[in-house]
PDB file of N, CA, C and O and ligand atoms in Angstrom:
ATOM      1  N   MET A  22     114.023  43.121  88.931  1.00  0.00           N
ATOM      2  CA  MET A  22     114.123  44.220  88.675  1.00  0.00           C
ATOM      3  C   MET A  22     114.116  44.326  86.767  1.00  0.00           C
ATOM      4  O   MET A  22     115.252  43.117  86.199  1.00  0.00           O
ATOM      5  N   SER A  23     113.656  45.377  86.192  1.00  0.00           N
ATOM      6  CA  SER A  23     113.532  44.692  84.781  1.00  0.00           C
ATOM      7  C   SER A  23     114.815  45.824  84.308  1.00  0.00           C
ATOM      8  O   SER A  23     115.133  46.978  85.234  1.00  0.00           O
ATOM      9  N   THR A  24     115.197  45.935  82.973  1.00  0.00           N
ATOM     10  CA  THR A  24     116.395  46.622  82.824  1.00  0.00           C
ATOM     11  C   THR A  24     115.450  47.829  81.758  1.00  0.00           C
ATOM     12  O   THR A  24     114.170  47.251  81.401  1.00  0.00           O
ATOM     13  N   VAL A  25     115.842  48.920  81.511  1.00  0.00           N
ATOM     14  CA  VAL A  25     115.291  49.702  80.285  1.00  0.00           C
ATOM     15  C   VAL A  25     115.394  49.633  79.414  1.00  0.00           C
ATOM     16  O   VAL A  25     116.327  48.941  78.637  1.00  0.00           O
ATOM     17  N   THR A  26     114.662  49.208  78.286  1.00  0.00           N
ATOM     18  CA  THR A  26     114.588  49.053  76.695  1.00  0.00           C
ATOM     19  C   THR A  26     114.578  49.924  75.782  1.00  0.00           C
ATOM     20  O   THR A  26     114.946  49.810  74.943  1.00  0.00           O
ATOM     21  N   LEU A  27     113.407  50.638  76.070  1.00  0.00           N
ATOM     22  CA  LEU A  27     113.628  51.802  75.321  1.00  0.00           C
ATOM     23  C   LEU A  27     113.452  53.079  76.127  1.00  0.00           C
ATOM     24  O   LEU A  27     113.183  53.762  76.997  1.00  0.00           O
ATOM     25  N   ILE A  28     115.099  54.265  75.645  1.00  0.00           N
ATOM     26  CA  ILE A  28     114.625  55.394  75.675  1.00  0.00           C
ATOM     27  C   ILE A  28     115.055  56.002  74.834  1.00  0.00           C
ATOM     28  O   ILE A  28     115.302  56.073  73.959  1.00  0.00           O
ATOM     29  N   PHE A  29     113.599  56.948  74.323  1.00  0.00           N
ATOM     30  CA  PHE A  29     113.836  58.284  73.694  1.00  0.00           C
ATOM     31  C   PHE A  29     114.356  59.416  74.179  1.00  0.00           C
ATOM     32  O   PHE A  29     113.457  59.702  75.278  1.00  0.00           O
ATOM     33  N   LEU A  30     114.981  60.253  73.985  1.00  0.00           N
ATOM     34  CA  LEU A  30     115.419  61.831  74.239  1.00  0.00           C
ATOM     35  C   LEU A  30     115.207  62.284  72.865  1.00  0.00           C
ATOM     36  O   LEU A  30     115.718  62.097  72.013  1.00  0.00           O
ATOM     37  N   PHE A  31     114.491  63.373  73.029  1.00  0.00           N
ATOM     38  CA  PHE A  31     114.181  64.124  71.439  1.00  0.00           C
ATOM     39  C   PHE A  31     115.216  65.217  71.361  1.00  0.00           C
ATOM     40  O   PHE A  31     114.882  65.925  72.826  1.00  0.00           O
ATOM     41  N   LEU A  32     115.526  65.195  70.733  1.00  0.00           N
ATOM     42  CA  LEU A  32     116.902  66.516  70.869  1.00  0.00           C
ATOM     43  C   LEU A  32     116.682  67.300  69.515  1.00  0.00           C
ATOM     44  O   LEU A  32     115.837  66.630  68.898  1.00  0.00           O
ATOM     45  N   THR A  33     117.024  68.336  69.951  1.00  0.00           N
ATOM     46  CA  THR A  33     116.769  69.378  68.408  1.00  0.00           C
ATOM     47  C   THR A  33     117.705  68.673  67.223  1.00  0.00           C
ATOM     48  O   THR A  33     118.574  68.501  67.591  1.00  0.00           O
ATOM     49  N   VAL A  34     117.115  69.372  65.836  1.00  0.00           N
ATOM     50  CA  VAL A  34     117.260  68.680  65.401  1.00  0.00           C
ATOM     51  C   VAL A  34     118.722  68.956  65.096  1.00  0.00           C
ATOM     52  O   VAL A  34     119.734  68.909  64.383  1.00  0.00           O
ATOM     53  N   GLU A  35     118.866  70.544  65.257  1.00  0.00           N
ATOM     54  CA  GLU A  35     120.076  71.122  65.202  1.00  0.00           C
ATOM     55  C   GLU A  35     121.788  70.337  65.595  1.00  0.00           C
ATOM     56  O   GLU A  35     122.410  70.829  65.317  1.00  0.00           O
ATOM     57  N   LEU A  36     121.301  69.676  66.794  1.00  0.00           N
ATOM     58  CA  LEU A  36     121.825  68.970  67.814  1.00  0.00           C
ATOM     59  C   LEU A  36     122.785  67.928  67.114  1.00  0.00           C
ATOM     60  O   LEU A  36     123.961  67.894  66.707  1.00  0.00           O
ATOM     61  N   PHE A  37     121.701  67.777  65.838  1.00  0.00           N
ATOM     62  CA  PHE A  37     122.892  66.549  65.493  1.00  0.00           C
ATOM     63  C   PHE A  37     123.692  67.030  64.070  1.00  0.00           C
ATOM     64  O   PHE A  37     124.283  66.175  63.414  1.00  0.00           O
ATOM     65  N   PHE A  38     122.780  67.761  63.582  1.00  0.00           N
ATOM     66  CA  PHE A  38     123.427  68.177  62.581  1.00  0.00           C
ATOM     67  C   PHE A  38     124.739  69.427  62.578  1.00  0.00           C
ATOM     68  O   PHE A  38     125.625  70.006  61.047  1.00  0.00           O
ATOM     69  N   SER A  39     124.815  70.301  63.996  1.00  0.00           N
ATOM     70  CA  SER A  39     125.808  70.950  63.925  1.00  0.00           C
ATOM     71  C   SER A  39     127.063  70.948  64.964  1.00  0.00           C
ATOM     72  O   SER A  39     126.636  69.825  65.594  1.00  0.00           O
ATOM     73  N   PRO A  40     128.428  70.999  64.602  1.00  0.00           N
ATOM     74  CA  PRO A  40     129.421  70.894  65.928  1.00  0.00           C
ATOM     75  C   PRO A  40     129.022  71.261  67.134  1.00  0.00           C
ATOM     76  O   PRO A  40     127.983  72.186  67.091  1.00  0.00           O
ATOM     77  N   VAL A  41     129.381  70.246  68.053  1.00  0.00           N
ATOM     78  CA  VAL A  41     128.682  70.593  69.530  1.00  0.00           C
ATOM     79  C   VAL A  41     129.218  72.354  69.719  1.00  0.00           C
ATOM     80  O   VAL A  41     130.752  72.025  70.006  1.00  0.00           O
ATOM     81  N   GLN A  42     128.859  73.453  69.966  1.00  0.00           N
ATOM     82  CA  GLN A  42     129.488  74.285  70.824  1.00  0.00           C
ATOM     83  C   GLN A  42     128.714  74.571  71.998  1.00  0.00           C
ATOM     84  O   GLN A  42     130.018  75.831  72.639  1.00  0.00           O
ATOM     85  N   GLY A  43     128.037  74.187  72.982  1.00  0.00           N
ATOM     86  CA  GLY A  43     127.815  74.861  74.195  1.00  0.00           C
ATOM     87  C   GLY A  43     127.959  73.659  74.942  1.00  0.00           C
ATOM     88  O   GLY A  43     129.049  73.268  75.085  1.00  0.00           O
ATOM     89  N   GLU A  44     127.695  74.316  76.289  1.00  0.00           N
ATOM     90  CA  GLU A  44     128.093  73.638  77.154  1.00  0.00           C
ATOM     91  C   GLU A  44     127.660  71.663  77.487  1.00  0.00           C
ATOM     92  O   GLU A  44     126.779  71.489  76.863  1.00  0.00           O
ATOM     93  N   VAL A  45     128.025  70.755  78.252  1.00  0.00           N
ATOM     94  CA  VAL A  45     127.830  69.613  77.958  1.00  0.00           C
ATOM     95  C   VAL A  45     127.139  69.462  79.670  1.00  0.00           C
ATOM     96  O   VAL A  45     128.046  69.493  80.431  1.00  0.00           O
ATOM     97  N   HIS A  46     125.915  68.515  79.524  1.00  0.00           N
ATOM     98  CA  HIS A  46     125.756  68.426  80.436  1.00  0.00           C
ATOM     99  C   HIS A  46     125.451  67.041  81.188  1.00  0.00           C
ATOM    100  O   HIS A  46     124.500  66.334  80.028  1.00  0.00           O
ATOM    101  N   TYR A  47     125.491  66.313  82.049  1.00  0.00           N
ATOM    102  CA  TYR A  47     124.744  64.716  83.088  1.00  0.00           C
ATOM    103  C   TYR A  47     124.066  65.187  83.611  1.00  0.00           C
ATOM    104  O   TYR A  47     124.141  66.216  84.687  1.00  0.00           O
ATOM    105  N   TYR A  48     122.970  64.206  83.724  1.00  0.00           N
ATOM    106  CA  TYR A  48     122.228  63.981  84.055  1.00  0.00           C
ATOM    107  C   TYR A  48     122.065  62.572  84.775  1.00  0.00           C
ATOM    108  O   TYR A  48     122.491  61.960  84.013  1.00  0.00           O
ATOM    109  N   ASP A  49     122.262  62.191  86.029  1.00  0.00           N
ATOM    110  CA  ASP A  49     121.440  60.846  86.533  1.00  0.00           C
ATOM    111  C   ASP A  49     120.300  60.819  86.912  1.00  0.00           C
ATOM    112  O   ASP A  49     120.142  61.570  87.965  1.00  0.00           O
ATOM    113  N   PHE A  50     119.277  59.788  86.451  1.00  0.00           N
ATOM    114  CA  PHE A  50     118.121  59.604  86.279  1.00  0.00           C
ATOM    115  C   PHE A  50     117.750  58.161  87.656  1.00  0.00           C
ATOM    116  O   PHE A  50     118.220  57.236  86.830  1.00  0.00           O
ATOM    117  N   VAL A  51     117.190  58.070  88.572  1.00  0.00           N
ATOM    118  CA  VAL A  51     116.989  56.765  89.282  1.00  0.00           C
ATOM    119  C   VAL A  51     115.783  56.822  88.829  1.00  0.00           C
ATOM    120  O   VAL A  51     114.914  57.429  89.672  1.00  0.00           O
ATOM    121  N   VAL A  52     115.161  56.092  88.597  1.00  0.00           N
ATOM    122  CA  VAL A  52     113.498  55.359  88.518  1.00  0.00           C
ATOM    123  C   VAL A  52     113.412  54.656  89.727  1.00  0.00           C
ATOM    124  O   VAL A  52     113.924  53.378  89.628  1.00  0.00           O
ATOM    125  N   THR A  53     112.748  54.978  89.959  1.00  0.00           N
ATOM    126  CA  THR A  53     111.856  53.893  91.283  1.00  0.00           C
ATOM    127  C   THR A  53     110.148  54.420  91.686  1.00  0.00           C
ATOM    128  O   THR A  53     109.605  55.404  91.108  1.00  0.00           O
ATOM    129  N   GLU A  54     109.956  52.899  92.218  1.00  0.00           N
ATOM    130  CA  GLU A  54     108.065  53.357  92.197  1.00  0.00           C
ATOM    131  C   GLU A  54     108.268  53.208  93.706  1.00  0.00           C
ATOM    132  O   GLU A  54     108.858  53.001  94.514  1.00  0.00           O
ATOM    133  N   ARG A  55     107.036  54.752  94.190  1.00  0.00           N
ATOM    134  CA  ARG A  55     106.744  54.870  95.631  1.00  0.00           C
ATOM    135  C   ARG A  55     105.417  54.767  96.131  1.00  0.00           C
ATOM    136  O   ARG A  55     104.798  55.211  95.110  1.00  0.00           O
ATOM    137  N   ASN A  56     104.876  54.651  96.762  1.00  0.00           N
ATOM    138  CA  ASN A  56     103.523  54.424  96.896  1.00  0.00           C
ATOM    139  C   ASN A  56     102.928  55.642  97.745  1.00  0.00           C
ATOM    140  O   ASN A  56     104.043  56.428  98.649  1.00  0.00           O
ATOM    141  N   PHE A  57     102.238  56.151  97.248  1.00  0.00           N
ATOM    142  CA  PHE A  57     101.263  57.520  98.145  1.00  0.00           C
ATOM    143  C   PHE A  57     100.098  57.112  98.411  1.00  0.00           C
ATOM    144  O   PHE A  57      98.873  56.558  97.824  1.00  0.00           O
ATOM    145  N   THR A  58      99.835  57.682  99.196  1.00  0.00           N
ATOM    146  CA  THR A  58      98.346  57.858  99.751  1.00  0.00           C
ATOM    147  C   THR A  58      97.599  58.611 100.443  1.00  0.00           C
ATOM    148  O   THR A  58      98.087  60.053 101.198  1.00  0.00           O
ATOM    149  N   ARG A  59      96.434  58.994  99.591  1.00  0.00           N
ATOM    150  CA  ARG A  59      96.073  59.892  99.575  1.00  0.00           C
ATOM    151  C   ARG A  59      94.393  59.564  99.629  1.00  0.00           C
ATOM    152  O   ARG A  59      93.698  58.656  99.148  1.00  0.00           O
ATOM    153  N   LEU A  60      93.377  60.110 100.452  1.00  0.00           N
ATOM    154  CA  LEU A  60      92.173  59.716 101.032  1.00  0.00           C
ATOM    155  C   LEU A  60      91.852  58.353 101.159  1.00  0.00           C
ATOM    156  O   LEU A  60      91.038  57.572 100.860  1.00  0.00           O
ATOM    157  N   CYS A  61      92.994  58.040 101.758  1.00  0.00           N
ATOM    158  CA  CYS A  61      92.823  56.473 102.377  1.00  0.00           C
ATOM    159  C   CYS A  61      93.372  55.186 101.407  1.00  0.00           C
ATOM    160  O   CYS A  61      93.048  53.965 101.577  1.00  0.00           O
ATOM    161  N   GLU A  62      93.194  56.046 100.021  1.00  0.00           N
ATOM    162  CA  GLU A  62      93.720  55.300  99.167  1.00  0.00           C
ATOM    163  C   GLU A  62      95.219  55.502  98.225  1.00  0.00           C
ATOM    164  O   GLU A  62      95.893  56.130  98.328  1.00  0.00           O
ATOM    165  N   THR A  63      95.713  54.064  98.500  1.00  0.00           N
ATOM    166  CA  THR A  63      97.409  53.730  98.134  1.00  0.00           C
ATOM    167  C   THR A  63      97.602  53.562  96.629  1.00  0.00           C
ATOM    168  O   THR A  63      97.105  52.847  96.517  1.00  0.00           O
ATOM    169  N   LYS A  64      98.400  54.456  96.321  1.00  0.00           N
ATOM    170  CA  LYS A  64      98.658  54.195  94.533  1.00  0.00           C
ATOM    171  C   LYS A  64     100.073  54.006  94.579  1.00  0.00           C
ATOM    172  O   LYS A  64     101.047  55.128  95.228  1.00  0.00           O
ATOM    173  N   SER A  65     100.768  52.854  93.639  1.00  0.00           N
ATOM    174  CA  SER A  65     102.316  53.157  93.289  1.00  0.00           C
ATOM    175  C   SER A  65     102.361  54.077  92.011  1.00  0.00           C
ATOM    176  O   SER A  65     101.542  54.509  90.944  1.00  0.00           O
ATOM    177  N   MET A  66     103.577  55.006  92.136  1.00  0.00           N
ATOM    178  CA  MET A  66     103.992  55.816  91.021  1.00  0.00           C
ATOM    179  C   MET A  66     105.475  56.175  91.289  1.00  0.00           C
ATOM    180  O   MET A  66     105.944  55.797  91.918  1.00  0.00           O
ATOM    181  N   LEU A  67     105.596  56.385  90.304  1.00  0.00           N
ATOM    182  CA  LEU A  67     106.811  56.029  89.074  1.00  0.00           C
ATOM    183  C   LEU A  67     107.501  57.690  89.758  1.00  0.00           C
ATOM    184  O   LEU A  67     106.691  58.409  89.149  1.00  0.00           O
ATOM    185  N   VAL A  68     109.042  57.482  90.561  1.00  0.00           N
ATOM    186  CA  VAL A  68     109.336  58.945  90.398  1.00  0.00           C
ATOM    187  C   VAL A  68     110.966  59.095  90.436  1.00  0.00           C
ATOM    188  O   VAL A  68     111.533  57.806  89.796  1.00  0.00           O
ATOM    189  N   VAL A  69     111.583  60.579  89.825  1.00  0.00           N
ATOM    190  CA  VAL A  69     113.192  60.475  89.427  1.00  0.00           C
ATOM    191  C   VAL A  69     113.111  60.806  90.694  1.00  0.00           C
ATOM    192  O   VAL A  69     112.717  61.595  91.274  1.00  0.00           O
ATOM    193  N   ASN A  70     114.589  60.354  90.775  1.00  0.00           N
ATOM    194  CA  ASN A  70     115.488  60.760  91.995  1.00  0.00           C
ATOM    195  C   ASN A  70     114.906  61.162  93.032  1.00  0.00           C
ATOM    196  O   ASN A  70     114.697  62.754  93.808  1.00  0.00           O
ATOM    197  N   ASP A  71     113.184  60.681  93.155  1.00  0.00           N
ATOM    198  CA  ASP A  71     112.635  60.140  94.734  1.00  0.00           C
ATOM    199  C   ASP A  71     112.382  61.438  94.381  1.00  0.00           C
ATOM    200  O   ASP A  71     111.499  62.121  95.920  1.00  0.00           O
ATOM    201  N   ALA A  72     111.519  62.212  93.627  1.00  0.00           N
ATOM    202  CA  ALA A  72     110.782  63.340  93.528  1.00  0.00           C
ATOM    203  C   ALA A  72     109.842  62.981  92.172  1.00  0.00           C
ATOM    204  O   ALA A  72     110.047  62.556  91.412  1.00  0.00           O
ATOM    205  N   PHE A  73     108.833  63.592  92.737  1.00  0.00           N
ATOM    206  CA  PHE A  73     107.394  63.844  91.507  1.00  0.00           C
ATOM    207  C   PHE A  73     106.833  64.971  91.461  1.00  0.00           C
ATOM    208  O   PHE A  73     106.478  65.535  92.419  1.00  0.00           O
ATOM    209  N   PRO A  74     106.855  66.112  90.402  1.00  0.00           N
ATOM    210  CA  PRO A  74     107.395  65.734  89.255  1.00  0.00           C
ATOM    211  C   PRO A  74     109.110  65.473  88.967  1.00  0.00           C
ATOM    212  O   PRO A  74     109.593  65.885  90.213  1.00  0.00           O
ATOM    213  N   GLY A  75     109.303  64.746  88.800  1.00  0.00           N
ATOM    214  CA  GLY A  75     110.932  64.664  88.114  1.00  0.00           C
ATOM    215  C   GLY A  75     111.843  65.786  87.974  1.00  0.00           C
ATOM    216  O   GLY A  75     111.421  66.651  87.999  1.00  0.00           O
ATOM    217  N   PRO A  76     112.754  65.801  87.976  1.00  0.00           N
ATOM    218  CA  PRO A  76     114.236  67.261  88.005  1.00  0.00           C
ATOM    219  C   PRO A  76     114.371  68.088  86.452  1.00  0.00           C
ATOM    220  O   PRO A  76     113.742  66.920  85.517  1.00  0.00           O
ATOM    221  N   GLU A  77     114.223  68.582  86.172  1.00  0.00           N
ATOM    222  CA  GLU A  77     113.999  69.347  85.282  1.00  0.00           C
ATOM    223  C   GLU A  77     115.480  69.734  84.400  1.00  0.00           C
ATOM    224  O   GLU A  77     116.572  69.576  85.225  1.00  0.00           O
ATOM    225  N   ILE A  78     115.332  69.503  83.159  1.00  0.00           N
ATOM    226  CA  ILE A  78     117.133  69.692  81.981  1.00  0.00           C
ATOM    227  C   ILE A  78     116.380  70.848  81.692  1.00  0.00           C
ATOM    228  O   ILE A  78     115.794  70.916  80.964  1.00  0.00           O
ATOM    229  N   ARG A  79     117.737  71.573  82.400  1.00  0.00           N
ATOM    230  CA  ARG A  79     117.663  73.067  81.620  1.00  0.00           C
ATOM    231  C   ARG A  79     118.912  73.003  80.481  1.00  0.00           C
ATOM    232  O   ARG A  79     120.343  72.727  80.954  1.00  0.00           O
ATOM    233  N   VAL A  80     118.967  73.176  79.192  1.00  0.00           N
ATOM    234  CA  VAL A  80     119.592  73.733  78.759  1.00  0.00           C
ATOM    235  C   VAL A  80     119.834  74.517  77.604  1.00  0.00           C
ATOM    236  O   VAL A  80     118.698  75.167  77.471  1.00  0.00           O
ATOM    237  N   HIS A  81     120.934  75.264  76.948  1.00  0.00           N
ATOM    238  CA  HIS A  81     120.547  76.029  75.556  1.00  0.00           C
ATOM    239  C   HIS A  81     120.856  75.166  74.465  1.00  0.00           C
ATOM    240  O   HIS A  81     121.362  73.829  74.814  1.00  0.00           O
ATOM    241  N   LYS A  82     120.523  76.103  72.995  1.00  0.00           N
ATOM    242  CA  LYS A  82     120.776  75.698  72.141  1.00  0.00           C
ATOM    243  C   LYS A  82     121.536  74.958  71.617  1.00  0.00           C
ATOM    244  O   LYS A  82     122.955  76.281  72.094  1.00  0.00           O
ATOM    245  N   GLY A  83     122.414  74.062  71.443  1.00  0.00           N
ATOM    246  CA  GLY A  83     123.421  73.590  71.146  1.00  0.00           C
ATOM    247  C   GLY A  83     124.502  73.128  72.169  1.00  0.00           C
ATOM    248  O   GLY A  83     125.395  72.859  71.642  1.00  0.00           O
ATOM    249  N   ASP A  84     123.473  72.841  73.076  1.00  0.00           N
ATOM    250  CA  ASP A  84     124.697  71.961  74.527  1.00  0.00           C
ATOM    251  C   ASP A  84     124.504  70.679  73.983  1.00  0.00           C
ATOM    252  O   ASP A  84     123.412  70.388  73.049  1.00  0.00           O
ATOM    253  N   LEU A  85     125.512  69.531  74.462  1.00  0.00           N
ATOM    254  CA  LEU A  85     125.418  68.049  74.782  1.00  0.00           C
ATOM    255  C   LEU A  85     124.459  67.923  75.640  1.00  0.00           C
ATOM    256  O   LEU A  85     124.839  68.460  77.136  1.00  0.00           O
ATOM    257  N   VAL A  86     123.582  67.146  75.864  1.00  0.00           N
ATOM    258  CA  VAL A  86     123.276  66.698  76.832  1.00  0.00           C
ATOM    259  C   VAL A  86     123.566  64.868  77.155  1.00  0.00           C
ATOM    260  O   VAL A  86     122.885  63.862  76.340  1.00  0.00           O
ATOM    261  N   TYR A  87     123.436  64.291  77.907  1.00  0.00           N
ATOM    262  CA  TYR A  87     123.236  62.815  78.400  1.00  0.00           C
ATOM    263  C   TYR A  87     122.544  62.920  80.028  1.00  0.00           C
ATOM    264  O   TYR A  87     123.104  63.353  80.602  1.00  0.00           O
ATOM    265  N   VAL A  88     121.813  61.658  79.807  1.00  0.00           N
ATOM    266  CA  VAL A  88     120.827  61.851  80.768  1.00  0.00           C
ATOM    267  C   VAL A  88     121.190  60.210  80.804  1.00  0.00           C
ATOM    268  O   VAL A  88     120.693  58.852  79.994  1.00  0.00           O
ATOM    269  N   ASN A  89     121.657  59.851  82.180  1.00  0.00           N
ATOM    270  CA  ASN A  89     122.501  58.298  82.683  1.00  0.00           C
ATOM    271  C   ASN A  89     120.787  57.729  83.314  1.00  0.00           C
ATOM    272  O   ASN A  89     120.537  58.158  83.659  1.00  0.00           O
ATOM    273  N   VAL A  90     119.825  57.184  82.755  1.00  0.00           N
ATOM    274  CA  VAL A  90     118.806  56.428  83.300  1.00  0.00           C
ATOM    275  C   VAL A  90     118.871  55.108  84.077  1.00  0.00           C
ATOM    276  O   VAL A  90     119.367  54.018  83.011  1.00  0.00           O
ATOM    277  N   GLN A  91     118.673  54.648  85.206  1.00  0.00           N
ATOM    278  CA  GLN A  91     118.451  53.510  86.302  1.00  0.00           C
ATOM    279  C   GLN A  91     117.199  53.255  86.362  1.00  0.00           C
ATOM    280  O   GLN A  91     115.956  54.096  86.763  1.00  0.00           O
ATOM    281  N   ASN A  92     116.824  51.976  85.655  1.00  0.00           N
ATOM    282  CA  ASN A  92     115.155  51.412  86.223  1.00  0.00           C
ATOM    283  C   ASN A  92     115.380  50.942  87.182  1.00  0.00           C
ATOM    284  O   ASN A  92     115.736  49.767  87.076  1.00  0.00           O
ATOM    285  N   LYS A  93     114.903  51.309  88.007  1.00  0.00           N
ATOM    286  CA  LYS A  93     114.660  50.404  89.006  1.00  0.00           C
ATOM    287  C   LYS A  93     113.137  49.696  89.595  1.00  0.00           C
ATOM    288  O   LYS A  93     112.970  49.368  90.547  1.00  0.00           O
ATOM    289  N   ALA A  94     112.473  50.133  88.796  1.00  0.00           N
ATOM    290  CA  ALA A  94     111.029  49.820  88.766  1.00  0.00           C
ATOM    291  C   ALA A  94     110.745  48.586  88.477  1.00  0.00           C
ATOM    292  O   ALA A  94     111.923  47.880  87.809  1.00  0.00           O
ATOM    293  N   ASP A  95     109.257  47.742  88.272  1.00  0.00           N
ATOM    294  CA  ASP A  95     109.359  46.690  88.097  1.00  0.00           C
ATOM    295  C   ASP A  95     108.847  46.656  86.499  1.00  0.00           C
ATOM    296  O   ASP A  95     108.806  45.044  86.431  1.00  0.00           O
ATOM    297  N   TYR A  96     108.969  47.149  85.771  1.00  0.00           N
ATOM    298  CA  TYR A  96     108.866  47.198  84.270  1.00  0.00           C
ATOM    299  C   TYR A  96     109.546  48.109  83.655  1.00  0.00           C
ATOM    300  O   TYR A  96     109.869  49.334  84.062  1.00  0.00           O
ATOM    301  N   SER A  97     109.332  47.781  82.220  1.00  0.00           N
ATOM    302  CA  SER A  97     109.983  48.775  81.319  1.00  0.00           C
ATOM    303  C   SER A  97     109.535  50.350  81.387  1.00  0.00           C
ATOM    304  O   SER A  97     108.260  50.492  81.733  1.00  0.00           O
ATOM    305  N   LEU A  98     109.850  51.196  80.634  1.00  0.00           N
ATOM    306  CA  LEU A  98     109.792  52.404  80.470  1.00  0.00           C
ATOM    307  C   LEU A  98     110.404  53.676  78.971  1.00  0.00           C
ATOM    308  O   LEU A  98     111.242  52.755  79.458  1.00  0.00           O
ATOM    309  N   THR A  99     109.604  54.392  79.241  1.00  0.00           N
ATOM    310  CA  THR A  99     109.924  54.883  77.929  1.00  0.00           C
ATOM    311  C   THR A  99     110.246  56.596  78.497  1.00  0.00           C
ATOM    312  O   THR A  99     109.354  56.439  79.394  1.00  0.00           O
ATOM    313  N   LEU A 100     111.172  57.352  78.172  1.00  0.00           N
ATOM    314  CA  LEU A 100     111.697  58.465  78.642  1.00  0.00           C
ATOM    315  C   LEU A 100     111.026  59.191  77.871  1.00  0.00           C
ATOM    316  O   LEU A 100     111.619  59.099  76.522  1.00  0.00           O
ATOM    317  N   HIS A 101     110.305  60.768  77.388  1.00  0.00           N
ATOM    318  CA  HIS A 101     110.227  61.262  76.294  1.00  0.00           C
ATOM    319  C   HIS A 101     110.544  63.048  76.993  1.00  0.00           C
ATOM    320  O   HIS A 101     110.503  63.405  78.108  1.00  0.00           O
TER     321      HIS A 101
HETATM  322  C1  NAG B 209     103.579  49.468  97.199  1.00  0.00           C
HETATM  323  O1  NAG B 209     102.698  48.743  98.182  1.00  0.00           O
HETATM  324  C2  NAG B 209     102.620  47.463  98.057  1.00  0.00           C
HETATM  325  C3  NAG B 209     101.488  46.794  98.759  1.00  0.00           C
HETATM  326  O2  NAG B 209     100.994  47.119  99.642  1.00  0.00           O
HETATM  327  C4  NAG B 209     103.736  46.779  98.338  1.00  0.00           C
HETATM  328  O3  NAG B 209     103.894  44.970  97.966  1.00  0.00           O
HETATM  329  C5  NAG B 209     105.279  47.234  97.623  1.00  0.00           C
HETATM  330  O4  NAG B 209     106.148  46.715  98.352  1.00  0.00           O
HETATM  331  C6  NAG B 209     104.894  48.725  98.160  1.00  0.00           C
HETATM  332  N1  NAG B 209     105.650  49.755  97.451  1.00  0.00           N
HETATM  333  C7  NAG B 209     106.627  50.365  97.755  1.00  0.00           C
HETATM  334  C8  NAG B 209     107.961  50.912  96.953  1.00  0.00           C
HETATM  335  O5  NAG B 209     106.927  50.259  99.128  1.00  0.00           O
END
């Protein structure tokens, strides 16, 4: 099992320069590989918390977001 090497979280610039006034959100993402068979062909895909597409992050401007990512796939990944 490899570890997460690069995690890019793109937050609004305002978040870095203004004091936090909004809510605080915590998300746990577990990334795993799953095999999907379609038309007799099996492909491996990355899923987040056993779902594809992965979970939605819903926040408002000024909120603070923590995303804890556990990479259980066989290779490194980036999150955008
Ligand atoms: C997906 O299928 C491949 C080939 O059969 C297998 O080696 C692999 O372990 C499977 N992965 C998962 C997550 O089931």
